[in-house]
Every structure is written in C-alpha cells, then in structure tokens.
Coordinates of C-alpha atoms in Angstrom, one line a residue:
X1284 CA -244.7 -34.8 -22.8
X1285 CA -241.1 -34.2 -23.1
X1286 CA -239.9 -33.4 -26.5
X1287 CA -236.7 -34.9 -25.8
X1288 CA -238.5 -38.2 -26.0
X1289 CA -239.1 -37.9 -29.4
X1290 CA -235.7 -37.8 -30.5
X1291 CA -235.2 -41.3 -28.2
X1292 CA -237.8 -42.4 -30.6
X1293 CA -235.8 -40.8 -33.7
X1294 CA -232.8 -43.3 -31.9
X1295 CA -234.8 -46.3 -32.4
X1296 CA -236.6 -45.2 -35.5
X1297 CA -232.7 -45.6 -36.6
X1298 CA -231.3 -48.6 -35.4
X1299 CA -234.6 -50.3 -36.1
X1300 CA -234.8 -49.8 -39.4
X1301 CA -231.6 -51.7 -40.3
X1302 CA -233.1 -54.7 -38.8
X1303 CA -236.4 -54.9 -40.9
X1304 CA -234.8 -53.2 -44.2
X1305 CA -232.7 -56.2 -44.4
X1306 CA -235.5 -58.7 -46.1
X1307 CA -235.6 -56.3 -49.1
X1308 CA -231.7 -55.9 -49.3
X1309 CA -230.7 -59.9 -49.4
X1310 CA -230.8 -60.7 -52.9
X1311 CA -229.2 -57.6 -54.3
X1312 CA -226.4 -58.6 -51.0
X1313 CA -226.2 -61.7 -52.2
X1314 CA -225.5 -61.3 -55.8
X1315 CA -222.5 -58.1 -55.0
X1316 CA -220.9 -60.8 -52.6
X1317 CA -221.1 -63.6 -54.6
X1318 CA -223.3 -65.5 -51.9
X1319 CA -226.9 -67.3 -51.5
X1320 CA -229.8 -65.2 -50.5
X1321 CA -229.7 -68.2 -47.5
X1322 CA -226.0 -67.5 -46.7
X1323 CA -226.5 -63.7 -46.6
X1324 CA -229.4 -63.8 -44.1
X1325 CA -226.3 -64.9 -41.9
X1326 CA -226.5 -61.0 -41.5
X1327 CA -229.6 -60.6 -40.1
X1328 CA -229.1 -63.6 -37.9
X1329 CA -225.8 -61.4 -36.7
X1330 CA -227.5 -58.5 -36.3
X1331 CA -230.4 -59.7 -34.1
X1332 CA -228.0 -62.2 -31.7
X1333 CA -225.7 -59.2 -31.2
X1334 CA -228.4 -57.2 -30.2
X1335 CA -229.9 -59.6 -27.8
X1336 CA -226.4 -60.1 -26.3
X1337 CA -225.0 -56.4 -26.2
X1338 CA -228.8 -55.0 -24.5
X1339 CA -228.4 -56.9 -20.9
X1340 CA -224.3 -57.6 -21.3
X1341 CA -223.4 -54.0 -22.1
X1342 CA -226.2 -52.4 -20.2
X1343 CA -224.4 -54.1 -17.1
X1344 CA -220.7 -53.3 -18.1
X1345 CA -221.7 -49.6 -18.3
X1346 CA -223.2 -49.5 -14.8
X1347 CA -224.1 -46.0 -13.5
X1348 CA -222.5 -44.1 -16.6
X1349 CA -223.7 -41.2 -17.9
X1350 CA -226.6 -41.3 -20.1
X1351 CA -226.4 -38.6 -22.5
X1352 CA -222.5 -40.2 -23.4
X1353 CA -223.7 -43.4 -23.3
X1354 CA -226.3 -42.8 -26.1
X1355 CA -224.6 -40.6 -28.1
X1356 CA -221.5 -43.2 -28.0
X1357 CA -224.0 -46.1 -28.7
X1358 CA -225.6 -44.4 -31.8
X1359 CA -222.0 -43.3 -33.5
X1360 CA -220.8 -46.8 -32.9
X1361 CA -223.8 -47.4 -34.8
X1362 CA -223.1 -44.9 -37.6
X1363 CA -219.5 -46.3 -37.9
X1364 CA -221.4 -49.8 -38.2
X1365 CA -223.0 -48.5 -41.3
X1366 CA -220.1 -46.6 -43.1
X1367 CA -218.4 -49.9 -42.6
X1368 CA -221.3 -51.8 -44.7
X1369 CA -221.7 -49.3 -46.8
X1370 CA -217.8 -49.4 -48.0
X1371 CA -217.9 -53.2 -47.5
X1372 CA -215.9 -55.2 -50.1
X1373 CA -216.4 -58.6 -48.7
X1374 CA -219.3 -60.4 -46.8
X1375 CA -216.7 -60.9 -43.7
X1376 CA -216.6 -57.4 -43.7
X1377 CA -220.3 -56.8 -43.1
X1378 CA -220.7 -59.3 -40.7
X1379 CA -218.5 -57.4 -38.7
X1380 CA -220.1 -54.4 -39.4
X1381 CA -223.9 -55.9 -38.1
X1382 CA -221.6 -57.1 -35.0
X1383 CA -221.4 -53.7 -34.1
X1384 CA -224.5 -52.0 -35.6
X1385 CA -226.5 -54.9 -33.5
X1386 CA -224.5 -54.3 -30.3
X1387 CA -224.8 -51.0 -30.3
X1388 CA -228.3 -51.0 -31.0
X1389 CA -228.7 -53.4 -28.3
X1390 CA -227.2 -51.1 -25.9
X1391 CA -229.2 -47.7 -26.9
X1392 CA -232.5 -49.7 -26.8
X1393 CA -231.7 -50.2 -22.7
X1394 CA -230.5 -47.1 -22.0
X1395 CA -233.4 -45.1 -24.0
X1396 CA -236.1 -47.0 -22.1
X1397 CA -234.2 -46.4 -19.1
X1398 CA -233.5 -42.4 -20.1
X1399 CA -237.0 -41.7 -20.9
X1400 CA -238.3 -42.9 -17.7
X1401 CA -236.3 -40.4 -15.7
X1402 CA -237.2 -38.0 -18.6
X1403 CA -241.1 -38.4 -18.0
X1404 CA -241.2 -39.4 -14.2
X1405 CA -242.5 -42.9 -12.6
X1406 CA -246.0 -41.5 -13.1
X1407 CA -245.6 -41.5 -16.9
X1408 CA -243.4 -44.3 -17.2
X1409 CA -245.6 -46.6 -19.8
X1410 CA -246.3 -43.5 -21.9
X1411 CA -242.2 -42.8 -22.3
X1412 CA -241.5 -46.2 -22.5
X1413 CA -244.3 -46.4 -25.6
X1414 CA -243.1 -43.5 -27.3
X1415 CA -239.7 -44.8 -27.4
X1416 CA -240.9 -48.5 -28.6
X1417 CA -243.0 -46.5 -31.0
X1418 CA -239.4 -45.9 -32.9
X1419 CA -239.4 -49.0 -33.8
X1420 CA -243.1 -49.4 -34.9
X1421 CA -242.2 -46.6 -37.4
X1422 CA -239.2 -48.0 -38.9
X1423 CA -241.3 -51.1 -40.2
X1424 CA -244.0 -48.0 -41.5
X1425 CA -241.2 -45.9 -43.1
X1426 CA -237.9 -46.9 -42.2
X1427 CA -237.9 -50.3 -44.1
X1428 CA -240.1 -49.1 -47.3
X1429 CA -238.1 -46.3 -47.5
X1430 CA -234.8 -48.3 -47.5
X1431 CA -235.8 -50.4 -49.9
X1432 CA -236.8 -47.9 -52.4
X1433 CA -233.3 -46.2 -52.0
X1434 CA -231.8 -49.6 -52.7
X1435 CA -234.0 -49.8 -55.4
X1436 CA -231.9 -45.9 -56.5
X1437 CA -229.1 -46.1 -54.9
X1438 CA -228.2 -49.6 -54.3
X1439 CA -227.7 -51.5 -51.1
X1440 CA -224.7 -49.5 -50.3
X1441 CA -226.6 -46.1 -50.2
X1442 CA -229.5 -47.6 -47.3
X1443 CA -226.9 -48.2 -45.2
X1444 CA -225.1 -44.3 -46.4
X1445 CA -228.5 -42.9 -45.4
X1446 CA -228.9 -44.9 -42.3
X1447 CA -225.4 -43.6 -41.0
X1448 CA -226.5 -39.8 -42.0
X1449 CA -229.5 -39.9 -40.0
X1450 CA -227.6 -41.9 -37.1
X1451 CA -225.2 -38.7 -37.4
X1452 CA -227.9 -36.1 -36.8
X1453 CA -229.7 -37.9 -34.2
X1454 CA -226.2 -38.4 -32.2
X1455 CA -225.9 -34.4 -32.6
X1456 CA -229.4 -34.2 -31.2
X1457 CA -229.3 -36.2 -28.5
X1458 CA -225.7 -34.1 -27.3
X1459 CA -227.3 -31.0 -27.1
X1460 CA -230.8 -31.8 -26.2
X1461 CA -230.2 -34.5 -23.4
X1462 CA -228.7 -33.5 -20.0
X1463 CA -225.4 -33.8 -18.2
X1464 CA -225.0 -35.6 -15.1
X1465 CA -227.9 -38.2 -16.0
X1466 CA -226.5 -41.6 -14.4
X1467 CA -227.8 -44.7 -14.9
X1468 CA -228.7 -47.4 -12.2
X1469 CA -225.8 -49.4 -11.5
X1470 CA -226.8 -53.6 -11.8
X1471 CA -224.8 -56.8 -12.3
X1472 CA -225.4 -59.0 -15.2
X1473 CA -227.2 -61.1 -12.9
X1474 CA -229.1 -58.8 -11.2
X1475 CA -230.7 -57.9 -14.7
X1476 CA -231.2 -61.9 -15.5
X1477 CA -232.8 -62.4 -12.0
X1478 CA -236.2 -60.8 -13.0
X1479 CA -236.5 -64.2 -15.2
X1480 CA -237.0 -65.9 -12.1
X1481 CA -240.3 -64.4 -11.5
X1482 CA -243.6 -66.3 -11.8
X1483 CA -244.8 -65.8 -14.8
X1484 CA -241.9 -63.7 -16.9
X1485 CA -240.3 -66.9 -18.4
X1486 CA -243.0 -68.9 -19.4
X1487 CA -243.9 -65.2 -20.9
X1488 CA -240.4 -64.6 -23.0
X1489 CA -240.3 -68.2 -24.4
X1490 CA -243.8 -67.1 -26.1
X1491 CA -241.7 -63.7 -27.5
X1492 CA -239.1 -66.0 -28.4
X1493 CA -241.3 -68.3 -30.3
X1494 CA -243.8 -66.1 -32.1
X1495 CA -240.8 -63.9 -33.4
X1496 CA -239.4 -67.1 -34.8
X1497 CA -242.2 -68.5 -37.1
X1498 CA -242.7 -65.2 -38.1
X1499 CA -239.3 -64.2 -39.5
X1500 CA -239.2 -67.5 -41.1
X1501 CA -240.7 -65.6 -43.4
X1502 CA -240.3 -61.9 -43.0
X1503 CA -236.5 -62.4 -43.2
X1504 CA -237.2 -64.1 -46.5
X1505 CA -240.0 -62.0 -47.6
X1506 CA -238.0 -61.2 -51.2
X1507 CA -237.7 -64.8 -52.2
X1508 CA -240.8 -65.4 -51.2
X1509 CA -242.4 -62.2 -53.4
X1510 CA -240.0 -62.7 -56.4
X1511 CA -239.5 -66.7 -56.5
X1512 CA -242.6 -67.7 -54.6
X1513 CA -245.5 -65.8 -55.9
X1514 CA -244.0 -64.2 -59.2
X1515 CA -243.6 -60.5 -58.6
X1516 CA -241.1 -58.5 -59.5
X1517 CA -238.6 -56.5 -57.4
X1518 CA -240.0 -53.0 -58.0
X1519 CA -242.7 -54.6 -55.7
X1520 CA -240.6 -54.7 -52.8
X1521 CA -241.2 -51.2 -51.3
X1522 CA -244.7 -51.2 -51.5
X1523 CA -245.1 -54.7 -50.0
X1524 CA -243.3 -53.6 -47.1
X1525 CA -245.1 -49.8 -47.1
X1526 CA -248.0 -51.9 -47.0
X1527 CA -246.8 -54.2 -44.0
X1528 CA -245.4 -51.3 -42.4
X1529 CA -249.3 -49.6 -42.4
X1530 CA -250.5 -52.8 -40.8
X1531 CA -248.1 -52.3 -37.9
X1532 CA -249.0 -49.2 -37.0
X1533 CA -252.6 -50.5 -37.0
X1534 CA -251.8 -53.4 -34.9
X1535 CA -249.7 -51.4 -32.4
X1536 CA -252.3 -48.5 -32.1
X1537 CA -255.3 -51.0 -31.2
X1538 CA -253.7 -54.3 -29.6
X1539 CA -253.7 -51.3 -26.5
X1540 CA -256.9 -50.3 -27.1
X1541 CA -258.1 -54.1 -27.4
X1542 CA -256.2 -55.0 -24.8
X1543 CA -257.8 -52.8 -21.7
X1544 CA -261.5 -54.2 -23.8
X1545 CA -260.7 -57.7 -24.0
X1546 CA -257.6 -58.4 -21.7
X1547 CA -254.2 -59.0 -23.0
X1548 CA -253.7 -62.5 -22.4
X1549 CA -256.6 -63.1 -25.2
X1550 CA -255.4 -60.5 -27.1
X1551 CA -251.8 -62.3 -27.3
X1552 CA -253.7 -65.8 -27.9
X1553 CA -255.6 -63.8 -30.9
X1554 CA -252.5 -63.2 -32.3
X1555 CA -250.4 -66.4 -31.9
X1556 CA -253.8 -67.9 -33.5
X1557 CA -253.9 -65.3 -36.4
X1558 CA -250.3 -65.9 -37.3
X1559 CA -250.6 -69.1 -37.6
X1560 CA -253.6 -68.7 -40.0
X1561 CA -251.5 -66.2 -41.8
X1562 CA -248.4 -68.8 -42.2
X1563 CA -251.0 -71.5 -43.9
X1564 CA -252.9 -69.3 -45.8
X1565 CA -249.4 -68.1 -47.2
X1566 CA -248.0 -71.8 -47.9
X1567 CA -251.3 -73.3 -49.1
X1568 CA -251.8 -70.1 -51.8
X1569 CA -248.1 -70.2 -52.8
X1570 CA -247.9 -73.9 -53.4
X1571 CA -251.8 -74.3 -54.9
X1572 CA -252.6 -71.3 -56.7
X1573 CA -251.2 -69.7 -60.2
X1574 CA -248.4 -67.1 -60.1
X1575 CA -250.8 -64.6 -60.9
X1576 CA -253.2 -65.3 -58.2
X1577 CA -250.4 -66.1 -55.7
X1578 CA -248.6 -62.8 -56.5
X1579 CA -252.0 -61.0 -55.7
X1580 CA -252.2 -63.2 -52.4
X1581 CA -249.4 -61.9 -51.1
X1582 CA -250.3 -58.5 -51.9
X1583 CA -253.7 -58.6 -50.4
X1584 CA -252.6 -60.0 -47.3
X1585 CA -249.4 -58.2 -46.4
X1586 CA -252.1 -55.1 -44.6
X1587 CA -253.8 -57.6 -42.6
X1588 CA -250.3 -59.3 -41.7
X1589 CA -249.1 -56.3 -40.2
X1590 CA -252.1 -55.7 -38.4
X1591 CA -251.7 -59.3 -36.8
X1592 CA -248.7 -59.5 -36.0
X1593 CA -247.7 -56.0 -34.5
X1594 CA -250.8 -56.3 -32.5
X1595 CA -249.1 -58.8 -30.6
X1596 CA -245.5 -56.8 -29.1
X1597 CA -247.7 -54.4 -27.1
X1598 CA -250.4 -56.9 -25.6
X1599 CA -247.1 -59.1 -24.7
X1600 CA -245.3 -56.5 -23.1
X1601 CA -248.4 -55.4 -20.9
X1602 CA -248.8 -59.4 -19.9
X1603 CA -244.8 -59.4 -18.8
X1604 CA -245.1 -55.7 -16.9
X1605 CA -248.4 -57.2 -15.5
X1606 CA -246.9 -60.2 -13.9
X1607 CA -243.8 -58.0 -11.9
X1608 CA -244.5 -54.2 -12.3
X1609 CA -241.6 -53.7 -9.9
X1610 CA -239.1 -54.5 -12.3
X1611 CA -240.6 -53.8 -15.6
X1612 CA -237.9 -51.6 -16.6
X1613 CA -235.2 -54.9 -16.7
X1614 CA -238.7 -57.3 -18.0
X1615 CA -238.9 -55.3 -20.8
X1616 CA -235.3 -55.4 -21.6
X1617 CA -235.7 -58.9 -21.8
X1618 CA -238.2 -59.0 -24.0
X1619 CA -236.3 -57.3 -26.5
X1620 CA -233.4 -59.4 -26.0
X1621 CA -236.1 -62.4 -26.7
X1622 CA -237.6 -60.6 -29.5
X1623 CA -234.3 -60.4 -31.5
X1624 CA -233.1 -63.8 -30.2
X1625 CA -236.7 -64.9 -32.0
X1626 CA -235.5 -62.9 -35.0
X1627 CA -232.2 -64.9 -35.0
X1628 CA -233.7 -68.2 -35.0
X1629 CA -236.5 -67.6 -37.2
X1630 CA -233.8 -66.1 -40.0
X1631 CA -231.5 -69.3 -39.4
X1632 CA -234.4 -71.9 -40.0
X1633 CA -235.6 -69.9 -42.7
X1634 CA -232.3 -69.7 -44.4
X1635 CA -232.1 -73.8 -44.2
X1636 CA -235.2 -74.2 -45.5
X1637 CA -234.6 -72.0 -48.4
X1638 CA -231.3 -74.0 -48.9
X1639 CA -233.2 -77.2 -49.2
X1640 CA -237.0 -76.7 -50.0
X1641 CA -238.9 -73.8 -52.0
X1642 CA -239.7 -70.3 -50.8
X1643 CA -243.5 -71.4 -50.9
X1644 CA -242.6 -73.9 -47.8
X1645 CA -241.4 -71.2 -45.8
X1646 CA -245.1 -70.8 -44.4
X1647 CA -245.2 -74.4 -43.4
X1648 CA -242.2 -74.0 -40.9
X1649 CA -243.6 -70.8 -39.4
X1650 CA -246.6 -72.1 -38.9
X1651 CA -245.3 -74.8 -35.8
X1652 CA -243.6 -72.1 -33.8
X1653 CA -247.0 -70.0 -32.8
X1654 CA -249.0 -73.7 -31.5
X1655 CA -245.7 -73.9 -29.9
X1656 CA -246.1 -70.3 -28.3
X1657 CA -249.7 -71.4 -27.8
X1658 CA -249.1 -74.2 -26.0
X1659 CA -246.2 -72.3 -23.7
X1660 CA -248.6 -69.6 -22.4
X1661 CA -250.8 -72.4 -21.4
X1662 CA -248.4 -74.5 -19.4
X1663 CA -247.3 -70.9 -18.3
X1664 CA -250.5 -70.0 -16.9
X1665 CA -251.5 -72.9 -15.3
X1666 CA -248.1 -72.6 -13.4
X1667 CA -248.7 -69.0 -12.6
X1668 CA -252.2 -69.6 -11.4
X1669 CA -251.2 -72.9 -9.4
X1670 CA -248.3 -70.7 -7.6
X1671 CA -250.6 -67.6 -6.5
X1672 CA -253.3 -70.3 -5.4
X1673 CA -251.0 -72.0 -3.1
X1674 CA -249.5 -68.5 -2.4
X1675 CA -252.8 -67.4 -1.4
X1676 CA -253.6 -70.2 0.8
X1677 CA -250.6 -69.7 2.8

C-alpha cells in the first residue's frame, strides 16, 4: 500500500468529522446565537447541500488541474472555513463559514478518490478508494466523540479551532508527500451526471438518498433526542456517539465481508429493514417507557445502531460499482453527493418536526424513508432485470 494514502484518509478523517460532530454541537450553538436547536441545524443542512453541489460542480470547473494543489487548496479553504466558525459572532456568519467548509470538502472528497487511484494503480483501485472512504468511517469512531468532548472543555468554538489545526497539518502533509505534475481527468459537468443514465445507478442513488434521510432525522437531532427525549444529561453526549462511532466501524468492516457471503443487494435490504426497526424501537421506547428506562434505551442501542447503519454505505457502493464498473470512479462521486443530499433532507425534516412535535417523534418520521428506499430498489431491480432480459434477447 502507499503510505501517501493514508494521509488522503487523514483528509477525510478531517472534513468528515465536522459533518457528524455537529449533532453534539447544536444546543450549545443554539443558545450562543440566540437561536432554536431546529433553526441551527440550518447548518448542517448547509454543510451537507454545499457538499453535494461543490463534489460534481467543482470537480468539473477544475478539469485537468493539478492534484497535489488542488487538495492542498481544497483542505486550507477548509481550515479558513473553521477559523471563520470558530471567531463567528453571528449565526449568518457561520452559515457562511459551512458554505465553504462543505464546498471544499465536497471538492477534496472527488479529487482524493480520484488521487488515490492513480496512487495505487487500476489493479488496487477498490482497496485505495476504501482506505480513503475509511476517513470518514473514523471520524464517526473518533472524530465526532472527540469533538464533542472538546466542546464539552473548550466550547463549540474550540472543535472547530481543533478541526482547523489538524486541517493545517494535513494541508502541510499532503504538499510535501504528494507529487507534482499529477493532473486530473478533464470532464464536463455533464459528462460526470451522464453515468446517472445507466441501468441501474439511479434507481440505486434515490435508495442512498432515502436511507440517509430517515436516518439523520435523527442523528442530526441526536442531542434533543438524549437530553429532552430520553432524560440524559449532556456529559452523555461523547460517549453516545464513541459508542455509535464503534458500531460504525463494526458495520463497515463486515457489511464487506457479508457482502461477498450473502450478496450485497440483501445485505443493503438487511439494512434498510434494520433501520427501520431501529427508528420504531427508538419512537415507541421514547414515547412509552419511563425516563429512566428510555435514557438506558438509547444507550443500549446506539452499538447496534452503528453497526446497522454503517453496514449499509459499503454494500451500497459495491451494488452501484456493480451495475457500471467502467465508470465507478464518477458512480461513486455520486453517491456521495446523494449521501449528503440525504443528510440535507433528513436534518430539514427533522428540524420541522422538532419545531412542531417532540424529540420522541423523530423516530416516527425516519422510519417512512427506509420502506421508501425499500420499495425503490425493488421497482429498481425489476427495471434492471427487465432491461438486461430484453437486452439479452436481442
């Protein structure tokens, strides 16, 4: 393996872990601005559309450029994106500053993929392009405990300071470990948007798009949900989300393994059905059972929650490479683009139901989006298989 790969990883270990700290940081974001804990997940909303927009749009606009700039100028844009939330004095101010944290993180999470494929060779492509991904598995295990226990120190204001300083080393890194002269492929806008055209990959994003949905309905919320839903205090936080973060990595290591055993189509269907298990058993405990118990609910279940749903990102992304291998390297950029668009939507109809109903419903509303997702990949795959039948009669 390429060492250099790892600090791609560091990259996305980075950018990542703004993204998932931020259902920890809300209610101490709300209360410095003067806001709703609804109103301020208008930042991770920001965050996550910027990033779905800047990945393909920006990826495009930079065309053949070279790589090593391109990521180093992607992670200090990044790095200034913090400093600027971390000096914020008004909530306008930070939704400026997750504009251009999510944009640039959009853009480095492109040209990583991209960068560690030429690193590794065509022949190792899925392992460079996991060990990249894996940044991200990480910042739910570390990155997002970790914040939260220096905002539990330090404040809001010092995640986002020690986000920036270890933006600022990796930047350093990456400019003297990478390699001149590494240029990138030169597509259109919609060049990159024409692999959604292919049988199978659309049906295959709207499931991304819906099971990231339902399932930061709650994740984005998950500190109203712990403190005003099941009674716990705040001091809980870090472990809830050291304890989610475990799960991950559980789920990402063996949704591969189960995958090659069991297929990843029913490995994705596994998870869509889990999570919406998860969702009701979530409501139902919240609504019907004593704080007490309901606090220890949500502790017990936050392990298995990670499992479930990081088990589904790998299985998905081998369905999507699975239906055009030629192109995985723009497939895959899509997918994150739909992952974050997922996150986007799940944080706005989370924040309106907060603004209306109790943190306990919050379960209720994920709960449609994976039968939706469910009922997608079917349509999906009877569409697929109808296509290759006729296909193969021809």
């Amino acid at each position: 393996m390429d060492k250099r790969l790892i600090w791609l990883a560091v990259g996305s270990f980075t950018m990542s872990t703004v993204g998932f700290v931020f259902s920890s940081l809300l209610p101490s974001i709300a209360a410095d601005t003067h806001t709703t804990v609804p109103h301020a997940g208008h930042l991770i909303t920001v965050f996550s559309l910027s990033y779905a927009i800047g990945a393909p749009l920006l990826s495009a606009l930079a065309g053949a450029a070279d790589r090593r700039r391109l990521l180093v100028a992607a992670m200090l844009a990044f790095v200034l994106g913090n400093g600027i939330a971390a000096t914020s004095v008004s909530f306008t101010t930070l939704l400026l500053a997750q504009i251009v944290m999510g944009m640039a993180s959009g853009l480095f999470a492109a040209t990583a993929q991209a960068t560690a494929v030429s690193l590794a060779g065509p022949e190792h492509r899925a392992l460079a392009i996991s060990i990249v991904v894996g940044g991200t598995t990480f910042a739910v295990a570390l990155g997002a405990p970790l914040g939260a226990l220096i905002a539990t120190v330090w404040g809001w204001r010092g995640t986002f300071g020690a986000v920036a300083l270890l933006g600022l080393a990796c930047a350093i890194v990456l400019w003297l470990r990478l390699p001149r002269g590494l240029s990138g492929t030169k597509l259109t806008l919609s060049e990159r948007l024409a692999a959604i055209g292919r049988p199978g990959v659309a049906s295959s994003l709207m499931v991304t798009f819906l099971y990231l949905t339902g399932a930061f309905v709650i994740i984005s919320y998950l500190a109203p949900l712990a403190i005003d839903g099941a009674g716990l205090s705040p001091i809980a936080l870090p472990g809830l989300l050291l304890a989610f973060g475990v799960g991950a990595v559980i789920g990402n290591l063996s949704s591969g393994y189960l995958a090659d055993r069991i297929g990843a189509t029913r490995m994705v269907v596994l998870s869509l059905m889990s999570a919406l298990i998860v969702s009701l058993v979530i409501a139902f405990g919240l609504h019907f059972l004593a704080p007490n118990l309901a606090g220890l609910l949500l502790i017990g279940i936050m392990l298995p929650w990670g499992i479930i749903g990081w088990a589904f990102p790998p299985a998905q992304a081998s369905r999507i490479v699975g239906f055009a291998p030629d192109v995985a390297h723009l497939t895959l950029s899509l997918n994150a683009s739909a992952i974050y668009l997922g996150i986007a939507g799940g944080t706005a109809i989370g924040g309106r139901v907060l603004e209306n109903l109790a943190a306990a419903d919050l379960g209720f509303f994920a709960a449609l989006f994976p039968v939706a997702a469910l009922t997608v990949l079917y349509a999906g795959l009877r569409s697929y298989r109808r296509r290759f039948a006729a296909t193969a009669a021809e």
